[in-house]
XYZ file of C-alpha atoms in Angstrom:
669
model
C 36.629 5.267 -34.113
C 36.060 1.661 -35.032
C 36.083 0.808 -31.322
C 33.448 3.359 -30.538
C 31.314 2.092 -33.468
C 31.364 -1.367 -32.102
C 30.159 -0.139 -28.641
C 27.345 1.760 -30.343
C 26.245 -1.201 -32.366
C 26.341 -3.503 -29.350
C 24.352 -0.957 -27.237
C 21.714 -0.580 -29.957
C 21.143 -4.286 -30.377
C 20.998 -5.029 -26.653
C 18.735 -2.030 -25.966
C 16.394 -3.249 -28.666
C 16.436 -6.809 -27.366
C 15.648 -5.542 -23.787
C 12.679 -3.556 -25.049
C 11.281 -6.470 -27.063
C 11.925 -8.820 -24.168
C 9.867 -6.625 -21.914
C 6.801 -6.737 -24.310
C 7.202 -10.505 -24.732
C 7.503 -11.087 -21.001
C 4.473 -8.976 -20.279
C 2.345 -10.919 -22.854
C 3.622 -14.296 -21.657
C 2.862 -13.537 -17.989
C -0.517 -12.158 -18.863
C -1.558 -15.291 -20.765
C 0.107 -17.983 -18.734
C -0.123 -16.702 -15.077
C -2.685 -15.373 -12.626
C -0.695 -12.249 -11.692
C -2.435 -8.963 -11.145
C -1.932 -6.098 -13.596
C 0.202 -4.166 -11.074
C 2.429 -7.299 -10.646
C 2.754 -7.650 -14.388
C 3.874 -4.079 -14.786
C 6.297 -4.275 -11.949
C 7.952 -7.494 -13.215
C 8.148 -6.474 -16.970
C 9.397 -2.936 -16.399
C 11.618 -4.033 -13.539
C 13.292 -6.656 -15.834
C 13.645 -3.982 -18.512
C 15.308 -1.558 -16.124
C 17.690 -4.209 -14.809
C 18.611 -5.123 -18.469
C 19.320 -1.413 -19.207
C 21.662 -1.250 -16.181
C 23.543 -4.404 -17.272
C 23.765 -3.087 -20.864
C 25.331 0.109 -19.648
C 27.730 -1.804 -17.471
C 28.782 -4.014 -20.377
C 29.104 -1.195 -22.898
C 31.406 0.765 -20.552
C 34.053 -1.970 -20.914
C 33.688 -1.844 -24.721
C 33.874 1.936 -24.855
C 36.664 2.128 -22.241
C 34.603 4.700 -20.232
C 31.135 5.958 -19.726
C 30.287 5.788 -23.433
C 27.751 8.551 -23.025
C 27.647 9.440 -26.763
C 27.243 5.805 -27.835
C 24.533 5.105 -25.277
C 22.796 8.415 -26.097
C 22.567 7.708 -29.838
C 21.492 4.131 -29.190
C 18.735 5.300 -26.784
C 17.496 7.840 -29.269
C 17.154 5.142 -32.083
C 15.465 2.939 -29.477
C 12.885 5.595 -28.782
C 12.100 5.890 -32.477
C 11.833 2.055 -32.850
C 9.647 1.820 -29.676
C 7.233 4.337 -31.125
C 6.937 2.463 -34.485
C 6.515 -0.898 -32.631
C 3.886 0.481 -30.118
C 1.945 2.037 -33.000
C 1.644 -1.364 -34.639
C 0.809 -3.199 -31.405
C -1.855 -0.691 -30.303
C -1.478 -0.972 -26.546
C -4.432 -0.114 -24.263
C -4.706 3.521 -23.159
C -3.994 4.765 -19.686
C -7.137 6.990 -19.922
C -10.637 5.667 -19.276
C -12.342 7.585 -22.029
C -10.707 5.558 -24.868
C -9.545 1.950 -25.436
C -6.355 2.240 -27.439
C -3.416 4.530 -26.667
C -3.364 7.871 -28.474
C -0.458 9.092 -30.574
C 0.482 11.559 -27.748
C 0.589 8.637 -25.289
C 2.774 6.588 -27.661
C 5.179 9.433 -28.071
C 5.478 9.917 -24.327
C 5.893 6.153 -23.771
C 8.693 6.028 -26.430
C 10.350 9.123 -25.055
C 10.377 7.709 -21.548
C 11.772 4.416 -22.838
C 14.636 6.196 -24.649
C 15.319 8.514 -21.610
C 15.168 5.572 -19.213
C 17.544 3.502 -21.349
C 20.095 6.295 -21.379
C 19.936 7.193 -17.761
C 19.922 3.622 -16.443
C 22.698 2.852 -18.990
C 24.797 5.658 -17.619
C 24.101 4.376 -14.131
C 25.339 0.963 -14.995
C 28.282 2.436 -16.905
C 29.309 4.346 -13.734
C 29.686 1.022 -11.992
C 31.712 -0.265 -14.884
C 34.108 2.751 -14.726
C 34.255 2.295 -10.950
C 35.507 -1.227 -11.462
C 38.158 -0.265 -13.955
C 36.436 -0.302 -17.352
C 38.930 2.318 -18.634
C 41.882 0.060 -17.855
C 42.450 -3.284 -16.146
C 39.424 -4.398 -14.056
C 40.019 -4.261 -10.290
C 37.427 -5.596 -7.860
C 39.345 -4.807 -4.650
C 37.935 -2.244 -2.216
C 40.002 -2.754 0.934
C 42.667 -0.088 0.465
C 40.103 2.469 -0.626
C 37.731 1.567 2.225
C 40.511 2.286 4.750
C 41.158 5.743 3.325
C 37.388 6.494 3.215
C 37.104 5.437 6.868
C 39.971 7.827 7.736
C 38.388 10.711 5.862
C 35.070 10.246 7.718
C 36.796 9.657 11.039
C 34.939 6.331 11.602
C 36.828 5.128 14.539
C 35.532 3.079 17.400
C 34.256 6.015 19.372
C 32.484 7.405 16.471
C 30.902 4.069 15.656
C 29.560 3.756 19.235
C 28.152 7.281 19.065
C 26.435 6.501 15.809
C 24.991 3.242 17.179
C 23.752 5.090 20.290
C 22.192 7.895 18.253
C 20.674 5.307 15.856
C 19.115 3.062 18.546
C 18.127 5.365 21.445
C 15.506 7.646 19.626
C 13.682 4.688 17.979
C 13.823 2.941 21.298
C 12.157 5.839 23.015
C 9.368 5.986 20.406
C 8.852 2.256 20.880
C 8.762 2.779 24.685
C 6.082 5.518 24.197
C 3.990 3.115 22.193
C 4.331 0.374 24.807
C 3.380 2.797 27.593
C 0.402 4.011 25.603
C -0.716 0.431 24.931
C -0.447 -0.456 28.660
C -2.186 2.769 29.799
C -5.075 3.037 27.289
C -5.466 -0.719 26.543
C -5.925 -0.159 22.793
C -3.877 -0.882 19.707
C -1.563 -3.825 19.419
C -0.949 -6.222 22.334
C 2.309 -5.748 24.297
C 4.404 -8.707 25.309
C 6.846 -9.093 28.188
C 9.749 -8.854 25.670
C 8.349 -5.531 24.362
C 8.193 -4.109 27.951
C 11.828 -5.207 28.526
C 12.938 -3.644 25.265
C 11.071 -0.371 26.114
C 12.619 -0.310 29.647
C 16.147 -0.865 28.208
C 15.626 2.002 25.733
C 14.650 4.370 28.497
C 17.672 3.423 30.659
C 19.991 3.735 27.604
C 18.494 7.252 26.867
C 19.147 8.300 30.511
C 22.696 6.983 30.358
C 23.303 8.856 27.008
C 21.936 12.076 28.435
C 24.105 11.767 31.548
C 27.175 11.105 29.367
C 26.409 14.143 27.209
C 25.923 16.323 30.315
C 29.305 15.059 31.670
C 31.075 15.818 28.386
C 29.558 19.294 28.185
C 30.637 20.043 31.807
C 34.176 18.873 31.002
C 34.248 20.980 27.885
C 33.031 24.071 29.879
C 36.029 23.713 32.258
C 38.550 24.021 29.365
C 40.039 27.282 28.305
C 38.989 28.738 24.886
C 42.446 27.925 23.481
C 42.272 24.338 24.691
C 39.038 23.459 22.973
C 39.445 21.381 19.834
C 37.538 22.609 16.727
C 35.603 20.254 14.576
C 36.447 20.252 10.887
C 33.687 21.628 8.631
C 33.487 18.376 6.765
C 32.707 16.478 10.011
C 29.740 18.824 10.607
C 28.596 18.538 7.046
C 28.779 14.735 7.318
C 26.579 14.770 10.378
C 24.051 17.011 8.704
C 24.085 14.681 5.620
C 23.396 11.657 7.712
C 20.536 13.449 9.642
C 19.093 14.700 6.363
C 18.960 11.127 4.816
C 17.618 9.757 8.148
C 14.712 12.269 8.256
C 13.821 11.700 4.562
C 13.669 7.913 4.997
C 11.801 8.264 8.218
C 9.134 10.391 6.713
C 8.871 8.163 3.547
C 8.535 4.935 5.497
C 5.911 6.257 7.957
C 3.683 7.787 5.207
C 3.900 4.713 3.035
C 3.083 2.540 5.947
C 0.074 4.544 6.851
C -1.139 4.667 3.271
C -0.620 0.954 2.998
C -2.463 0.542 6.290
C -5.475 2.388 4.805
C -5.369 0.299 1.702
C -5.068 -2.960 3.637
C -7.783 -2.092 6.177
C -10.214 -0.966 3.453
C -9.425 -4.035 1.451
C -9.958 -6.289 4.533
C -13.251 -4.668 5.354
C -14.543 -4.548 1.774
C -13.726 -8.280 1.349
C -15.172 -9.031 4.750
C -18.611 -7.782 3.626
C -18.335 -8.601 -0.087
C -16.974 -11.584 -1.957
C -13.984 -11.625 -4.207
C -16.025 -11.542 -7.431
C -19.518 -11.681 -8.899
C -20.492 -14.135 -11.591
C -23.112 -12.353 -13.719
C -24.934 -12.783 -17.010
C -25.314 -10.184 -19.839
C -29.103 -10.902 -19.636
C -31.441 -10.718 -16.576
C -32.303 -14.401 -16.792
C -30.175 -16.467 -14.401
C -32.781 -19.133 -13.653
C -30.221 -22.004 -14.254
C -28.126 -20.959 -11.319
C -28.743 -24.201 -9.405
C -27.007 -26.283 -12.187
C -24.235 -23.680 -12.702
C -23.349 -23.560 -8.945
C -21.721 -27.033 -8.731
C -19.736 -26.409 -11.902
C -18.358 -23.184 -10.549
C -17.544 -24.821 -7.224
C -15.523 -27.484 -9.065
C -13.209 -24.953 -10.795
C -9.760 -25.050 -9.187
C -9.104 -22.063 -7.034
C -12.692 -21.397 -6.077
C -13.261 -21.870 -2.381
C -16.820 -20.569 -1.935
C -19.994 -19.932 -4.070
C -23.254 -18.347 -2.884
C -26.221 -16.842 -4.769
C -27.445 -13.368 -4.234
C -29.881 -10.658 -5.284
C -29.182 -6.965 -4.930
C -31.544 -3.974 -5.298
C -32.079 -0.550 -3.905
C -34.922 -0.072 -1.416
C -36.286 2.389 1.184
C -36.394 1.405 4.895
C -38.645 2.950 7.525
C -39.168 2.463 11.282
C -41.638 4.748 12.883
C -41.145 8.240 11.398
C -37.547 7.572 10.257
C -36.929 6.796 6.525
C -33.614 6.037 4.868
C -32.340 4.460 1.619
C -30.462 1.124 1.537
C -29.085 -1.637 -0.587
C -31.225 -4.800 0.044
C -29.281 -8.054 -0.598
C -30.865 -11.421 -0.684
C -28.431 -14.113 0.580
C -28.289 -17.737 1.474
C -27.164 -17.809 5.162
C -25.978 -21.433 4.788
C -23.336 -20.463 2.067
C -22.911 -16.725 2.852
C -20.076 -17.505 5.279
C -18.040 -19.227 2.627
C -17.735 -16.056 0.514
C -17.718 -13.258 3.209
C -17.295 -12.611 6.877
C -20.970 -11.820 7.577
C -21.527 -14.510 10.211
C -18.558 -13.202 12.158
C -19.748 -9.558 11.964
C -22.945 -10.185 14.002
C -22.972 -8.187 17.241
C -26.519 -8.948 18.254
C -28.966 -11.690 17.174
C -28.005 -14.463 14.728
C -27.652 -14.476 10.928
C -29.479 -17.893 10.890
C -32.729 -16.195 12.099
C -32.966 -14.601 8.611
C -33.859 -17.988 7.254
C -35.940 -19.022 10.421
C -37.587 -15.830 11.650
C -39.752 -17.803 14.030
C -36.676 -18.248 16.168
C -36.335 -14.520 16.787
C -37.068 -13.961 20.512
C -39.769 -11.520 21.627
C -37.624 -10.530 24.601
C -34.828 -8.038 24.427
C -31.617 -9.477 22.846
C -28.451 -8.306 24.573
C -25.243 -7.609 22.511
C -22.690 -10.371 22.305
C -19.837 -10.032 24.872
C -17.037 -10.082 22.297
C -18.862 -7.444 20.226
C -19.133 -5.251 23.337
C -15.415 -5.444 23.835
C -14.805 -4.439 20.192
C -17.154 -1.476 20.406
C -16.205 0.048 23.723
C -16.380 3.803 23.994
C -18.762 6.729 24.336
C -20.144 6.442 20.825
C -21.149 2.841 21.377
C -22.766 3.704 24.760
C -24.753 6.505 23.043
C -25.722 4.023 20.308
C -27.094 1.612 22.966
C -28.980 4.514 24.614
C -30.730 5.353 21.311
C -31.583 1.699 20.366
C -31.298 -1.042 22.863
C -32.442 0.834 26.014
C -35.367 2.296 24.201
C -36.371 -1.271 23.349
C -35.921 -2.289 26.936
C -37.965 0.592 28.339
C -40.761 0.279 25.828
C -41.153 -3.450 24.965
C -44.847 -3.002 24.216
C -44.351 -0.807 21.126
C -44.169 -3.654 18.546
C -46.669 -5.936 20.395
C -49.356 -3.309 20.196
C -49.208 -3.325 16.414
C -49.031 -7.167 15.665
C -50.127 -10.223 17.583
C -47.403 -12.760 18.465
C -48.366 -15.201 15.765
C -48.278 -12.593 13.020
C -45.040 -11.277 14.531
C -43.357 -14.589 14.217
C -44.663 -14.999 10.635
C -42.712 -11.888 9.414
C -39.542 -12.595 7.448
C -36.205 -11.641 9.051
C -33.776 -8.950 8.018
C -30.197 -8.057 9.114
C -29.093 -4.439 9.316
C -25.814 -2.676 10.022
C -24.929 -0.869 13.273
C -25.174 2.546 11.742
C -28.405 1.686 10.000
C -29.930 0.574 13.333
C -28.711 3.816 14.934
C -30.341 5.909 12.146
C -33.715 4.272 12.282
C -33.475 3.364 16.070
C -34.258 -0.294 15.466
C -32.910 -3.373 17.429
C -33.277 -7.139 17.222
C -36.952 -8.008 17.251
C -38.193 -4.623 15.935
C -40.384 -4.478 12.879
C -39.294 -2.270 9.959
C -40.910 -1.631 6.607
C -39.120 -2.219 3.298
C -40.411 -0.331 0.181
C -39.354 -0.916 -3.367
C -40.283 1.321 -6.276
C -40.497 -1.834 -8.488
C -44.166 -2.234 -7.708
C -47.350 -3.038 -9.517
C -48.620 -1.104 -12.513
C -52.099 0.360 -11.936
C -54.379 2.541 -14.073
C -53.006 5.556 -12.102
C -49.377 4.494 -12.586
C -46.820 2.353 -10.792
C -47.524 1.710 -7.094
C -44.525 1.004 -4.898
C -44.562 -2.341 -2.986
C -44.036 -2.444 0.756
C -43.614 -5.270 3.224
C -42.824 -5.480 6.955
C -39.654 -7.290 8.119
C -38.456 -8.207 11.518
C -34.825 -7.410 12.534
C -33.010 -10.727 13.014
C -29.409 -9.418 13.746
C -27.154 -6.397 13.845
C -23.941 -6.371 11.867
C -20.657 -4.382 12.369
C -18.133 -4.469 9.682
C -16.130 -1.380 10.869
C -16.800 0.393 7.621
C -19.386 3.256 7.988
C -20.580 3.079 4.360
C -21.485 -0.652 4.590
C -22.882 -0.470 8.200
C -25.257 2.372 7.123
C -26.387 1.125 3.688
C -26.536 -2.685 3.465
C -29.377 -4.829 4.742
C -29.769 -8.621 4.259
C -32.768 -10.920 3.912
C -33.268 -14.587 2.947
C -32.877 -15.356 -0.795
C -36.358 -16.828 -1.192
C -37.881 -13.785 0.512
C -35.954 -11.449 -1.882
C -37.180 -13.460 -4.906
C -40.702 -13.205 -3.608
C -40.433 -9.473 -2.749
C -38.959 -8.497 -6.103
C -41.245 -10.908 -8.079
C -38.306 -12.717 -9.600
C -39.532 -16.303 -9.327
C -36.646 -18.715 -9.165
C -34.247 -16.178 -10.861
C -31.285 -14.512 -9.093
C -28.894 -11.676 -10.029
C -25.707 -13.712 -9.874
C -23.255 -15.813 -7.781
C -20.781 -14.609 -5.265
C -17.348 -16.193 -5.601
C -14.373 -16.526 -3.241
C -10.881 -17.619 -4.414
C -7.742 -18.930 -2.877
C -5.741 -15.879 -4.091
C -7.645 -12.640 -3.695
C -5.055 -10.668 -5.737
C -5.649 -13.018 -8.746
C -9.429 -12.569 -8.680
C -9.589 -11.219 -12.177
C -7.681 -14.073 -13.702
C -9.548 -16.667 -11.614
C -12.889 -15.071 -12.798
C -11.725 -15.552 -16.413
C -11.056 -19.244 -15.596
C -14.566 -19.596 -14.180
C -16.167 -17.994 -17.276
C -14.094 -20.300 -19.520
C -15.264 -23.372 -17.526
C -18.913 -22.356 -18.227
C -18.315 -21.839 -21.933
C -17.854 -18.049 -21.986
C -20.730 -15.871 -23.282
C -23.263 -14.984 -21.790
C -21.444 -15.252 -18.462
C -19.151 -12.598 -17.159
C -17.371 -11.728 -13.865
C -16.705 -8.539 -11.848
C -13.916 -8.852 -9.339
C -13.570 -6.729 -6.122
C -11.002 -4.438 -7.680
C -13.380 -3.539 -10.528
C -16.267 -2.968 -8.227
C -14.159 -0.631 -6.070
C -11.881 0.700 -8.801
C -12.456 4.393 -7.960
C -11.619 3.989 -4.291
C -8.499 1.946 -4.746
C -7.298 3.936 -7.790
C -7.551 7.060 -5.673
C -5.661 5.430 -2.880
C -2.967 4.102 -5.165
C -2.598 7.483 -6.890
C -2.344 9.342 -3.586
C 0.158 6.744 -2.271
C 2.333 7.164 -5.417
C 2.052 10.973 -5.195
C 3.120 10.923 -1.568
C 5.994 8.583 -2.261
C 7.263 10.795 -5.112
C 6.972 14.057 -2.997
C 8.627 12.589 0.057
C 11.429 11.075 -2.080
C 12.463 14.619 -2.738
C 13.399 14.874 0.925
C 15.829 12.111 0.469
C 17.010 13.762 -2.734
C 17.661 17.075 -0.947
C 19.564 15.074 1.707
C 21.604 13.560 -1.097
C 22.552 17.052 -2.246
C 24.073 17.435 1.200
C 26.143 14.331 0.496
C 27.186 15.892 -2.852
C 28.271 19.172 -1.179
C 30.067 17.200 1.641
C 32.023 15.203 -0.921
C 32.881 18.264 -2.957
C 34.331 19.900 0.296
C 36.257 16.682 0.946
C 37.698 16.778 -2.582
C 38.810 20.402 -2.122
C 40.167 19.645 1.312
C 42.094 16.501 0.254
C 43.419 17.805 -3.096
C 46.983 17.463 -1.890
C 46.488 13.892 -0.625
C 44.734 12.928 -3.942
C 47.701 14.285 -5.881
C 50.191 12.345 -3.749
C 48.139 9.081 -4.258
C 48.064 9.589 -8.003
C 51.780 10.436 -8.155
C 52.402 7.226 -6.253
C 50.564 5.239 -8.999
C 46.972 5.230 -7.781
C 44.606 4.928 -10.788
C 41.529 7.012 -11.487
C 39.195 4.203 -10.557
C 40.924 3.763 -7.256
C 40.446 7.441 -6.396
C 36.882 7.305 -7.500
C 36.224 4.254 -5.273
C 37.322 6.285 -2.212
C 34.720 9.031 -2.671
C 31.976 6.599 -3.754
C 32.548 4.577 -0.578
C 32.445 7.788 1.552
C 29.046 8.803 0.047
C 27.616 5.333 0.245
C 28.733 5.073 3.918
C 26.935 8.387 4.713
C 23.909 7.242 2.859
C 23.768 3.791 4.363
C 24.127 5.151 7.945
C 21.346 7.701 7.371
C 19.113 5.019 5.742
C 19.626 2.635 8.665
C 18.716 5.387 11.150
C 15.667 6.371 9.113
C 14.454 2.828 8.875
C 14.733 2.279 12.651
C 12.854 5.514 13.257
C 10.197 4.571 10.731
C 9.696 1.129 12.297
C 9.418 2.591 15.811
C 7.076 5.307 14.631
C 4.777 2.636 13.026
C 4.965 0.641 16.229
C 3.932 3.762 18.262
C 0.972 4.509 15.972
C -0.200 0.892 16.022
C 0.014 0.606 19.767
C -1.336 4.006 20.606
C -4.335 3.580 18.332
C -4.928 7.126 16.995
C -8.721 7.748 16.723
C -10.311 8.884 13.500
C -13.843 10.009 12.578
C -15.445 6.998 10.891
C -17.898 9.305 9.036
C -14.995 10.939 7.209
C -12.312 8.264 6.966
C -14.495 5.094 6.728
C -12.537 3.619 9.699
C -12.209 4.384 13.444
C -8.469 4.100 13.966
C -5.395 5.305 12.050
C -4.157 2.025 10.409
C -0.504 1.195 9.760
C 1.108 -1.593 7.815
C 4.854 -1.757 8.195
C 5.546 -3.869 5.092
C 8.992 -5.300 4.902
C 8.947 -4.999 1.119
C 8.257 -1.309 1.176
C 11.057 -0.702 3.794
C 13.468 -2.513 1.524
C 12.252 -0.468 -1.428
C 12.842 2.797 0.472
C 16.270 1.578 1.612
C 17.143 0.718 -1.990
C 16.011 4.107 -3.284
C 17.968 5.908 -0.541
C 21.176 4.114 -1.127
C 20.802 4.463 -4.969
C 20.314 8.196 -4.662
C 23.302 8.369 -2.372
C 25.321 6.562 -4.941
C 24.250 8.914 -7.705
C 25.227 11.886 -5.483
C 28.788 10.533 -5.238
C 29.422 10.292 -9.013
C 30.123 13.900 -9.830
C 32.618 14.576 -6.981
C 34.175 11.102 -7.325
C 34.680 11.726 -11.022
C 36.136 15.185 -10.526
C 38.604 13.711 -7.911
C 39.650 10.907 -10.223
C 40.377 13.263 -13.044
C 42.470 15.591 -10.858
C 46.042 15.970 -12.211
C 48.880 15.347 -9.664
C 50.529 18.583 -10.940
C 47.469 20.692 -10.109
C 47.370 19.367 -6.521
C 51.085 19.825 -5.867
C 51.608 23.098 -7.724
C 50.960 25.311 -4.626
C 53.650 23.347 -2.630
């Protein structure tokens, strides 16, 4: 009893220290580093989870076993202490309608902390028991690995079969992607090495099919009594491997596609917008010219540009649409965004020098034409450019050439030009409700502008809503004098934009300055994507979990089939930990083989999607092609989850086998 009490006290102290360390680590990283909130959560909770695993492993040696009661009681007291500590610290709420966490949230947080401590502790304790915590520690696995290999029939022929089945289907998917890339000329570029690998995969598939046909023909020539039956455990092992492979395959492909959506949206949002806005709590930002060099001198800031942003109404002929009018400085806009590189016709510099806008028809840039090939782009040119070519006198009849050159320039998006049927050189009217006050009420203010360039960001929402004019023209149009709305900022590390923004505000003395980073400006979009990605990951992980139940049933069948052999091993002196190692290694082998096959299939599927270039409706999905981002980190995380679940599936049958009495196994003989 004294020994158990010592294990409980050690577990309680260490669990409390791990929880306190997580809080201290999170506060330290938040104050001393520029890590994003997601990175802070991942590091702090990941460190706490690792600590719980190590604590369970250490306590198992003190308790001479799993120590489930000691760890359970210590985890319960930890949950109570966590609730009291969190109530004093008042952490922020997970809900947007309140600042501090409610009592219900604190109870849930504390309960999850206690449950996580016990479950992870038991996980770590299982590793301790496996290594001989109940007796003399034994780190050797060679003998047990040999027996496990014999049980699973992993001979040279089986290994070659598994390698062929693991490489040929992904190779065929990769070959299909290469063929699609060569045929349709879209998606990722294909190298000579890729063509060679694809051809090798096709040849290997043909050889494998020929070998299978040959084996089936030889089997058909045998008499029914001559055919060798496969043991049920071999069939169950094959089903378990296939189940894990399919689960990992689905999980990697879905996560890669979701990550592709997130990365593509992030790239296009940051291509049109800056990393952060520097604003003031008041509307007076007339000192921006003196603030700009101070901001540019802050370490980590790579670009600064002034801007004005207001909602307006655009009209061309009988077509009217709403828009976001942004006043920019073309000389510095390229340092905070990709606007100069998004021009498909005209020139962004013509916004500042509208007299350079030619009166003749401006053809699209050749590189832009390559990027926008397809029937939709041809229809777009029919509605805009060719109308301008066939009726060049439309604008000339309204204004004389000198008045036409005196008009200020404006840049519009491709979808905007399609909506109002305007091209470079056309005159459009911009109307703002912020007009003059008259005795009859406010009168909207309107002014003609001349289209200087057409932009294409690839994101429908931006190409159909944003228009750009020169900053002095925006100040004049909105009657702002020398005032602006704020400064656009670009940083070295886009993921640390919030921390970098705080550094900029500190350099300016704090209030009344404030910043809004790109994640805050697009919080709803990225929060929805992140939540959807998490939900899909959790749902698809259940596929791997179901496959792990196949591993569980396979190992249970092996235990029942090998009861006599287990009894003989134990009667010869084999320890419980040694028997447990055999079945844990068998389950891990099944899980590892299935995981490797699933990862290869996932990588090949991502390659196929990227090379084939699946088309999407940009009006619905914001983007024109199905994006994919095969992140190595995500693949490693999926592999770790799959192997961990496979390990958990081995614990029950391995423990049952280790506790089997030699007398029970030999009684029937």
